């Protein structure tokens, strides 16, 4: 088993990232990106050896490193590799606010002994894991090099437990007078304030304003030339509100998750005031991303808050500001039907021949109907399994719901027992997205209003 006591590594090699995990990729390993993980694979046909490293997407912590590790072990190792025996584990380490637990176990693959290694990291209300599997000790040095390169981004909010027992990132909320929703202002514990506007969410602290632009069909249209895409978005979202520009720079950075970065000294058309503007967007692997416009009196003010100009450290701090599109909920805000759907497919191939060995598919649709007197109906339909033998399952429930506080909804019955969900709204153009997280497991899921 590979053991180490530190998580932070200031390597000079070019780093890659997935979700909140940054790392240095291994040369010669094949990369594959999915919604819920990024995998790196290497095989050697001569020796029939192989190794796979999976970087998983973060989920909400269950409250302790022990609970997080046990849950991740069951999800990724027991279910993924059919490991029968309990894991052999090591001492829990701590680094930079994260707790780290490592465990391993044996399994059989193609009639040969293999090993699965799980490293789970828990902190700041988040849980994330690295899963390594191999049939040979040959890759030990590569695995150790990869793990030693890991660095975790802290989430936008370092969640604090409030009196209600809910991870609440805000101090208070202010009711809306015109949007039709109960809350359109959020005051965060770190001093930032978010306000819902017609075309963006405006986030302010001191003399810095940030516009979290809503999705725009033209500004967010795909273009294989990122420089063209960046200038197009600037012309649509930024330029119309300014009368003069100087020292303009467009500096996109191309990678598997490309960065749009532009800045200029501008003059506001409405006030005549000179300001410094930074324009930023990170293109995530799933195609999402938000255009962020930072408005400061000058470049030193921007750098004092977010760090050195156009650096990777600055990108991380700037990127996290997209998470401030977050507003509380009221019971009356929920009235109507909210739905989501998900589908995906995993294609399996033989590690030695490359031949297809089948495909696994998954699709689900979930619906909440919120009615009068705090009543609700809920149903979910799931289809999953190997193509040709897909199984279908459904579940339904109804009862009473309670908005326990502006960030939590409790349901009287769901799959035979009461359930609690963390909840918040994110704003979009002329609509809102309801984000729900089952407090017993998993991350947030987005729901759109059907009526």
Coordinates of C-alpha atoms in Angstrom, one line a residue:
X1 CA 0.0 0.0 0.0
X2 CA 1.2 3.5 -0.8
X3 CA 1.2 5.8 2.2
X4 CA 2.0 9.5 2.5
X5 CA 1.2 12.3 4.9
X6 CA 0.8 15.4 2.8
X7 CA -1.7 16.4 0.2
X8 CA -0.3 19.7 -1.1
X9 CA 2.5 19.5 -3.7
X10 CA 3.9 22.6 -5.5
X11 CA 5.1 20.7 -8.5
X12 CA 6.4 22.7 -11.5
X13 CA 5.1 20.2 -14.0
X14 CA 2.0 21.2 -16.0
X15 CA -1.1 20.3 -14.0
X16 CA -4.5 19.1 -15.1
X17 CA -7.7 19.2 -13.0
X18 CA -11.1 17.5 -12.6
X19 CA -13.8 19.1 -10.4
X20 CA -11.9 20.1 -7.2
X21 CA -8.8 17.9 -7.8
X22 CA -5.6 19.2 -9.4
X23 CA -2.8 16.8 -10.4
X24 CA 0.1 16.2 -12.7
X25 CA -0.9 13.7 -15.5
X26 CA 1.3 10.7 -16.1
X27 CA 2.9 10.6 -19.5
X28 CA 1.8 7.8 -21.8
X29 CA -1.4 7.1 -20.0
X30 CA -4.7 7.2 -21.8
X31 CA -7.2 9.8 -20.5
X32 CA -11.0 9.5 -20.6
X33 CA -13.4 12.1 -19.2
X34 CA -16.9 11.3 -18.0
X35 CA -19.4 13.4 -16.0
X36 CA -18.6 11.7 -12.8
X37 CA -14.9 10.8 -13.1
X38 CA -11.7 11.2 -15.2
X39 CA -9.7 8.0 -15.7
X40 CA -6.1 7.3 -16.7
X41 CA -5.2 3.9 -18.1
X42 CA -2.0 2.1 -19.1
X43 CA -1.6 -1.4 -20.4
X44 CA 1.4 -3.6 -21.5
X45 CA 0.4 -6.3 -24.0
X46 CA 3.8 -8.1 -23.6
X47 CA 3.4 -8.6 -19.8
X48 CA -0.4 -8.6 -19.7
X49 CA -0.3 -5.9 -17.0
X50 CA -2.5 -2.9 -16.6
X51 CA -3.3 -0.1 -14.2
X52 CA -6.3 2.4 -14.0
X53 CA -6.4 5.6 -11.9
X54 CA -9.8 7.2 -11.5
X55 CA -10.3 10.8 -10.2
X56 CA -13.9 11.0 -9.0
X57 CA -16.3 13.9 -8.8
X58 CA -16.7 15.4 -5.4
X59 CA -19.9 14.9 -3.4
X60 CA -21.3 16.3 -0.1
X61 CA -19.6 14.9 2.9
X62 CA -21.5 12.6 5.3
X63 CA -20.0 14.3 8.3
X64 CA -16.8 12.4 8.9
X65 CA -13.9 10.8 7.1
X66 CA -14.9 7.4 8.4
X67 CA -18.4 7.7 6.9
X68 CA -17.1 9.2 3.7
X69 CA -14.5 6.4 3.2
X70 CA -17.0 3.6 4.0
X71 CA -19.5 5.1 1.5
X72 CA -16.9 5.6 -1.2
X73 CA -15.5 2.1 -0.6
X74 CA -18.9 0.5 -1.1
X75 CA -19.7 2.6 -4.2
X76 CA -16.4 2.4 -6.1
X77 CA -14.6 -0.7 -4.8
X78 CA -17.2 -3.2 -3.7
X79 CA -19.6 -2.4 -6.5
X80 CA -16.9 -1.6 -9.1
X81 CA -14.6 -4.6 -8.5
X82 CA -16.6 -7.0 -6.4
X83 CA -14.1 -6.9 -3.5
X84 CA -15.3 -9.3 -0.9
X85 CA -13.1 -8.6 2.1
X86 CA -13.1 -5.5 4.3
X87 CA -10.4 -2.9 3.4
X88 CA -6.9 -2.9 4.9
X89 CA -6.6 0.7 6.0
X90 CA -4.0 3.1 7.3
X91 CA -3.9 6.0 9.8
X92 CA -6.1 9.0 8.9
X93 CA -3.9 11.9 7.9
X94 CA -4.7 15.6 7.9
X95 CA -3.5 18.3 5.5
X96 CA -4.7 21.9 4.7
X97 CA -8.1 21.2 6.4
X98 CA -8.6 17.9 4.6
X99 CA -8.7 14.5 6.3
X100 CA -7.3 11.6 4.2
X101 CA -7.9 7.9 4.6
X102 CA -6.4 5.1 2.4
X103 CA -7.5 1.5 2.1
X104 CA -7.0 -1.4 -0.2
X105 CA -8.3 -4.9 -1.1
X106 CA -7.8 -7.8 -3.5
X107 CA -10.1 -8.9 -6.3
X108 CA -9.9 -11.3 -9.3
X109 CA -9.9 -9.9 -12.9
X110 CA -9.5 -12.3 -15.9
X111 CA -8.6 -15.1 -13.4
X112 CA -5.6 -13.1 -12.0
X113 CA -5.1 -11.4 -8.7
X114 CA -5.6 -7.6 -8.7
X115 CA -5.6 -4.8 -6.2
X116 CA -7.9 -1.9 -5.6
X117 CA -6.7 1.1 -3.7
X118 CA -9.1 3.9 -2.4
X119 CA -7.9 7.3 -1.2
X120 CA -10.7 9.4 0.2
X121 CA -10.4 13.1 1.2
X122 CA -13.0 14.8 3.3
X123 CA -13.2 18.5 4.3
X124 CA -15.1 21.8 3.9
X125 CA -18.4 19.8 3.5
X126 CA -17.0 17.9 0.6
X127 CA -15.8 14.3 -0.1
X128 CA -13.7 13.2 -3.1
X129 CA -11.7 10.0 -3.9
X130 CA -9.0 8.6 -6.0
X131 CA -9.5 4.9 -7.0
X132 CA -6.5 2.9 -8.3
X133 CA -6.7 -0.6 -9.6
X134 CA -4.0 -2.8 -11.1
X135 CA -2.8 -6.4 -11.5
X136 CA 0.9 -5.6 -11.1
X137 CA 3.3 -3.9 -8.7
X138 CA 5.1 -2.5 -11.8
X139 CA 3.2 0.7 -11.6
X140 CA 3.8 1.5 -8.0
X141 CA 6.2 4.4 -8.7
X142 CA 3.8 5.9 -11.2
X143 CA 0.9 5.6 -8.7
X144 CA 3.0 7.2 -6.0
X145 CA 4.1 10.1 -8.3
X146 CA 0.5 10.7 -9.3
X147 CA -0.9 10.7 -5.7
X148 CA 2.0 13.0 -4.5
X149 CA 1.0 15.6 -7.2
X150 CA -2.5 16.0 -5.8
X151 CA -3.8 19.4 -4.7
X152 CA -7.4 20.1 -3.8
X153 CA -9.3 23.3 -4.4
X154 CA -11.2 24.5 -1.4
X155 CA -15.0 24.9 -2.3
X156 CA -16.4 28.4 -2.7
X157 CA -17.9 28.3 0.8
X158 CA -16.3 26.8 3.8
X159 CA -19.6 25.5 5.3
X160 CA -20.3 26.3 8.9
X161 CA -22.9 24.4 11.0
X162 CA -25.7 26.7 12.2
X163 CA -28.3 26.3 14.9
X164 CA -30.6 24.2 12.7
X165 CA -27.9 21.6 11.9
X166 CA -27.8 22.6 8.2
X167 CA -24.6 23.6 6.3
X168 CA -25.7 27.2 5.7
X169 CA -23.2 29.5 3.8
X170 CA -25.1 32.7 4.6
X171 CA -25.9 35.0 7.5
X172 CA -29.3 36.3 6.3
X173 CA -31.5 36.7 3.3
X174 CA -33.6 39.6 2.0
X175 CA -37.0 39.1 0.4
X176 CA -37.6 40.1 -3.2
X177 CA -40.1 42.8 -4.1
X178 CA -40.5 42.0 -7.8
X179 CA -39.0 38.7 -8.9
X180 CA -41.9 36.5 -7.6
X181 CA -39.6 34.6 -5.3
X182 CA -39.2 35.0 -1.6
X183 CA -35.4 35.8 -1.6
X184 CA -33.4 37.7 -4.2
X185 CA -30.4 38.8 -2.0
X186 CA -27.9 36.6 -0.1
X187 CA -25.4 37.9 2.4
X188 CA -22.5 35.5 2.7
X189 CA -20.4 35.0 5.8
X190 CA -17.2 36.0 4.0
X191 CA -18.5 39.5 3.2
X192 CA -19.8 39.0 -0.4
X193 CA -23.4 39.9 -1.2
X194 CA -25.3 38.5 -4.2
X195 CA -28.3 40.2 -5.7
X196 CA -30.5 38.8 -8.5
X197 CA -30.6 41.1 -11.6
X198 CA -32.3 40.9 -15.0
X199 CA -29.3 39.7 -17.0
X200 CA -26.9 38.5 -14.2
X201 CA -26.3 38.0 -10.6
X202 CA -24.4 40.9 -9.1
X203 CA -21.9 40.0 -6.4
X204 CA -20.3 42.8 -4.4
X205 CA -17.8 43.4 -1.6
X206 CA -16.2 46.7 -0.9
X207 CA -15.3 48.4 -4.2
X208 CA -15.4 45.2 -6.3
X209 CA -18.4 44.1 -8.4
X210 CA -18.8 40.8 -10.2
X211 CA -21.4 40.1 -12.8
X212 CA -22.3 36.4 -13.1
X213 CA -23.8 36.5 -16.5
X214 CA -26.7 34.2 -17.3
X215 CA -26.4 31.8 -20.3
X216 CA -26.7 33.7 -23.6
X217 CA -27.3 31.7 -26.8
X218 CA -24.9 33.8 -28.9
X219 CA -22.3 34.6 -26.3
X220 CA -22.1 30.9 -25.1
X221 CA -22.2 29.4 -28.6
X222 CA -19.5 26.8 -29.2
X223 CA -16.6 27.8 -31.4
X224 CA -13.5 25.6 -31.9
X225 CA -11.3 28.7 -32.0
X226 CA -11.4 29.9 -28.3
X227 CA -10.0 33.3 -29.2
X228 CA -12.9 33.9 -31.6
X229 CA -15.3 32.7 -28.9
X230 CA -13.8 34.9 -26.3
X231 CA -14.0 38.1 -28.4
X232 CA -17.5 37.3 -29.5
X233 CA -18.6 36.9 -25.8
X234 CA -16.8 40.2 -24.9
X235 CA -18.6 42.1 -27.7
X236 CA -22.0 40.8 -26.6
X237 CA -21.8 40.9 -22.8
X238 CA -19.2 43.5 -21.9
X239 CA -18.5 46.1 -24.7
X240 CA -22.0 47.6 -24.9
X241 CA -21.9 49.0 -21.4
X242 CA -18.6 50.9 -21.8
X243 CA -17.6 54.0 -23.9
X244 CA -13.8 53.7 -24.2
X245 CA -11.1 51.0 -23.7
X246 CA -7.4 50.9 -23.3
X247 CA -4.7 48.3 -22.5
X248 CA -7.0 45.5 -23.8
X249 CA -5.7 42.0 -23.7
X250 CA -7.3 38.7 -24.8
X251 CA -5.4 35.8 -23.3
X252 CA -7.2 32.4 -23.7
X253 CA -5.5 29.3 -22.4
X254 CA -6.2 26.0 -24.3
X255 CA -6.4 22.7 -22.4
X256 CA -9.1 20.0 -22.0
X257 CA -10.9 22.6 -19.8
X258 CA -10.0 25.8 -21.6
X259 CA -9.9 29.2 -20.0
X260 CA -11.2 32.5 -21.4
X261 CA -9.3 35.4 -19.9
X262 CA -9.5 39.1 -21.0
X263 CA -8.9 42.4 -19.3
X264 CA -8.9 46.1 -20.1
X265 CA -9.1 49.6 -18.6
X266 CA -12.6 50.8 -19.5
X267 CA -14.9 53.8 -19.1
X268 CA -18.4 53.1 -17.9
X269 CA -20.9 54.6 -20.3
X270 CA -23.5 55.3 -17.6
X271 CA -21.2 57.0 -15.1
X272 CA -18.1 58.1 -17.0
X273 CA -16.0 56.4 -14.3
X274 CA -12.8 54.6 -15.3
X275 CA -12.6 51.0 -14.1
X276 CA -10.5 47.9 -14.6
X277 CA -12.4 44.9 -16.0
X278 CA -11.5 41.2 -16.1
X279 CA -13.6 38.8 -18.2
X280 CA -13.4 35.1 -17.4
X281 CA -14.9 31.7 -18.3
X282 CA -13.8 28.2 -17.6
X283 CA -15.1 25.6 -20.1
X284 CA -15.8 22.4 -18.1
X285 CA -15.6 19.0 -19.6
X286 CA -19.4 18.6 -19.6
X287 CA -19.8 21.8 -21.7
X288 CA -20.9 24.1 -18.8
X289 CA -19.3 27.3 -17.6
X290 CA -20.2 30.8 -16.7
X291 CA -19.0 34.1 -18.0
X292 CA -17.8 36.2 -15.1
X293 CA -17.1 40.0 -15.3
X294 CA -15.0 41.5 -12.5
X295 CA -15.2 45.3 -12.1
X296 CA -12.6 47.0 -9.9
X297 CA -11.2 50.5 -9.6
X298 CA -7.9 49.4 -10.9
X299 CA -5.7 46.2 -11.4
X300 CA -4.0 46.4 -8.0
X301 CA -7.4 46.3 -6.3
X302 CA -8.3 43.2 -8.3
X303 CA -5.0 41.5 -7.6
X304 CA -5.2 42.2 -3.9
X305 CA -8.5 40.2 -3.7
X306 CA -7.8 37.5 -6.3
X307 CA -4.0 37.2 -6.7
X308 CA -1.4 37.6 -9.3
X309 CA -2.6 38.7 -12.8
X310 CA -3.7 35.9 -15.1
X311 CA -2.2 33.0 -13.1
X312 CA -3.5 29.6 -12.3
X313 CA -3.9 30.5 -8.6
X314 CA -6.0 33.5 -9.7
X315 CA -8.1 31.4 -12.0
X316 CA -9.0 29.1 -9.1
X317 CA -10.2 32.0 -6.9
X318 CA -12.0 33.7 -9.8
X319 CA -13.7 30.4 -10.9
X320 CA -15.1 29.8 -7.4
X321 CA -17.1 33.1 -7.6
X322 CA -19.6 31.4 -10.0
X323 CA -20.8 29.5 -6.9
X324 CA -22.3 32.7 -5.4
X325 CA -25.3 32.4 -7.6
X326 CA -27.2 30.9 -4.6
X327 CA -30.5 32.0 -3.1
X328 CA -32.7 30.7 -0.3
X329 CA -36.1 29.1 -0.8
X330 CA -39.5 29.7 0.6
X331 CA -42.4 27.2 0.7
X332 CA -44.5 29.3 -1.8
X333 CA -41.6 29.4 -4.2
X334 CA -41.9 25.6 -4.8
X335 CA -45.5 25.5 -6.0
X336 CA -45.7 23.6 -9.3
X337 CA -43.8 20.7 -10.9
X338 CA -40.0 20.4 -10.9
X339 CA -38.3 17.8 -13.0
X340 CA -34.9 16.5 -14.0
X341 CA -33.6 13.7 -16.2
X342 CA -30.3 12.0 -16.7
X343 CA -28.9 9.5 -19.1
X344 CA -25.4 8.0 -19.8
X345 CA -23.6 5.0 -21.3
X346 CA -20.3 3.3 -20.5
X347 CA -18.7 1.3 -23.2
X348 CA -16.4 -1.6 -22.0
X349 CA -13.5 -2.9 -24.0
X350 CA -11.0 -5.7 -23.5
X351 CA -7.8 -4.2 -21.9
X352 CA -5.6 -6.3 -24.1
X353 CA -7.3 -6.6 -27.5
X354 CA -9.4 -3.4 -27.6
X355 CA -12.5 -5.5 -28.6
X356 CA -15.9 -4.4 -27.3
X357 CA -17.2 -6.3 -24.3
X358 CA -20.6 -4.6 -24.1
X359 CA -22.1 -1.4 -22.9
X360 CA -23.8 -0.4 -19.7
X361 CA -26.6 2.3 -19.8
X362 CA -28.4 4.3 -17.2
X363 CA -31.3 6.7 -17.5
X364 CA -33.5 8.3 -14.8
X365 CA -36.3 10.9 -14.6
X366 CA -37.4 12.4 -11.3
X367 CA -40.4 14.7 -10.6
X368 CA -41.6 16.7 -7.6
X369 CA -45.1 18.2 -7.6
X370 CA -45.6 20.8 -4.8
X371 CA -49.2 21.6 -4.1
X372 CA -51.4 23.5 -1.6
X373 CA -51.0 23.2 2.1
X374 CA -47.5 21.9 1.8
X375 CA -48.4 18.7 0.1
X376 CA -46.2 17.0 -2.5
X377 CA -46.1 14.1 -4.9
X378 CA -42.8 12.5 -5.9
X379 CA -41.9 9.8 -8.5
X380 CA -38.8 8.5 -10.1
X381 CA -38.2 6.1 -13.0
X382 CA -34.8 4.4 -13.6
X383 CA -33.6 2.2 -16.5
X384 CA -30.2 0.6 -16.1
X385 CA -28.1 -2.4 -17.0
X386 CA -26.2 -3.9 -20.0
X387 CA -27.7 -3.1 -23.4
X388 CA -30.0 -6.0 -24.2
X389 CA -30.9 -6.7 -20.5
X390 CA -31.9 -3.3 -19.2
X391 CA -34.0 -3.3 -16.0
X392 CA -36.7 -0.8 -15.2
X393 CA -37.6 0.4 -11.7
X394 CA -40.0 3.0 -10.4
X395 CA -40.9 4.5 -7.1
X396 CA -43.6 6.9 -5.9
X397 CA -44.5 8.8 -2.7
X398 CA -46.7 11.6 -1.4
X399 CA -47.2 13.5 1.8
X400 CA -46.3 16.7 3.5
X401 CA -43.2 18.8 3.1
X402 CA -41.7 21.4 5.5
X403 CA -39.2 24.1 4.6
X404 CA -37.3 23.7 7.9
X405 CA -35.2 26.7 7.2
X406 CA -34.4 28.6 4.0
X407 CA -31.8 26.0 3.0
X408 CA -33.6 22.7 3.8
X409 CA -36.7 20.8 2.8
X410 CA -38.0 17.8 4.8
X411 CA -40.3 15.3 3.2
X412 CA -42.6 13.1 5.3
X413 CA -42.1 10.0 3.2
X414 CA -39.8 9.0 0.4
X415 CA -39.1 5.3 -0.3
X416 CA -40.7 4.4 3.0
X417 CA -39.1 6.8 5.3
X418 CA -38.7 10.6 5.9
X419 CA -36.0 12.4 4.0
X420 CA -34.2 15.7 4.3
X421 CA -32.7 17.7 1.4
X422 CA -30.4 20.6 1.4
X423 CA -31.8 23.1 -1.1
X424 CA -31.2 26.4 -2.9
X425 CA -32.1 28.3 -6.0
X426 CA -29.7 29.4 -8.8
X427 CA -30.9 32.2 -11.1
X428 CA -31.0 32.1 -14.9
X429 CA -32.6 34.4 -17.4
X430 CA -36.3 34.7 -16.5
X431 CA -36.2 31.4 -14.5
X432 CA -34.7 29.6 -11.6
X433 CA -33.1 26.2 -11.1
X434 CA -33.8 24.3 -7.9
X435 CA -30.8 22.4 -6.6
X436 CA -31.5 19.5 -4.2
X437 CA -29.1 17.3 -2.2
X438 CA -30.3 14.2 -0.4
X439 CA -28.6 14.7 3.0
X440 CA -28.1 11.0 3.4
X441 CA -26.0 10.6 0.3
X442 CA -24.8 12.2 -2.9
X443 CA -24.3 15.6 -4.4
X444 CA -26.7 18.3 -5.7
X445 CA -29.1 17.6 -8.6
X446 CA -30.7 20.4 -10.7
X447 CA -34.5 20.6 -11.3
X448 CA -36.2 22.9 -13.7
X449 CA -39.8 24.1 -13.4
X450 CA -42.2 22.4 -15.8
X451 CA -45.2 24.7 -14.9

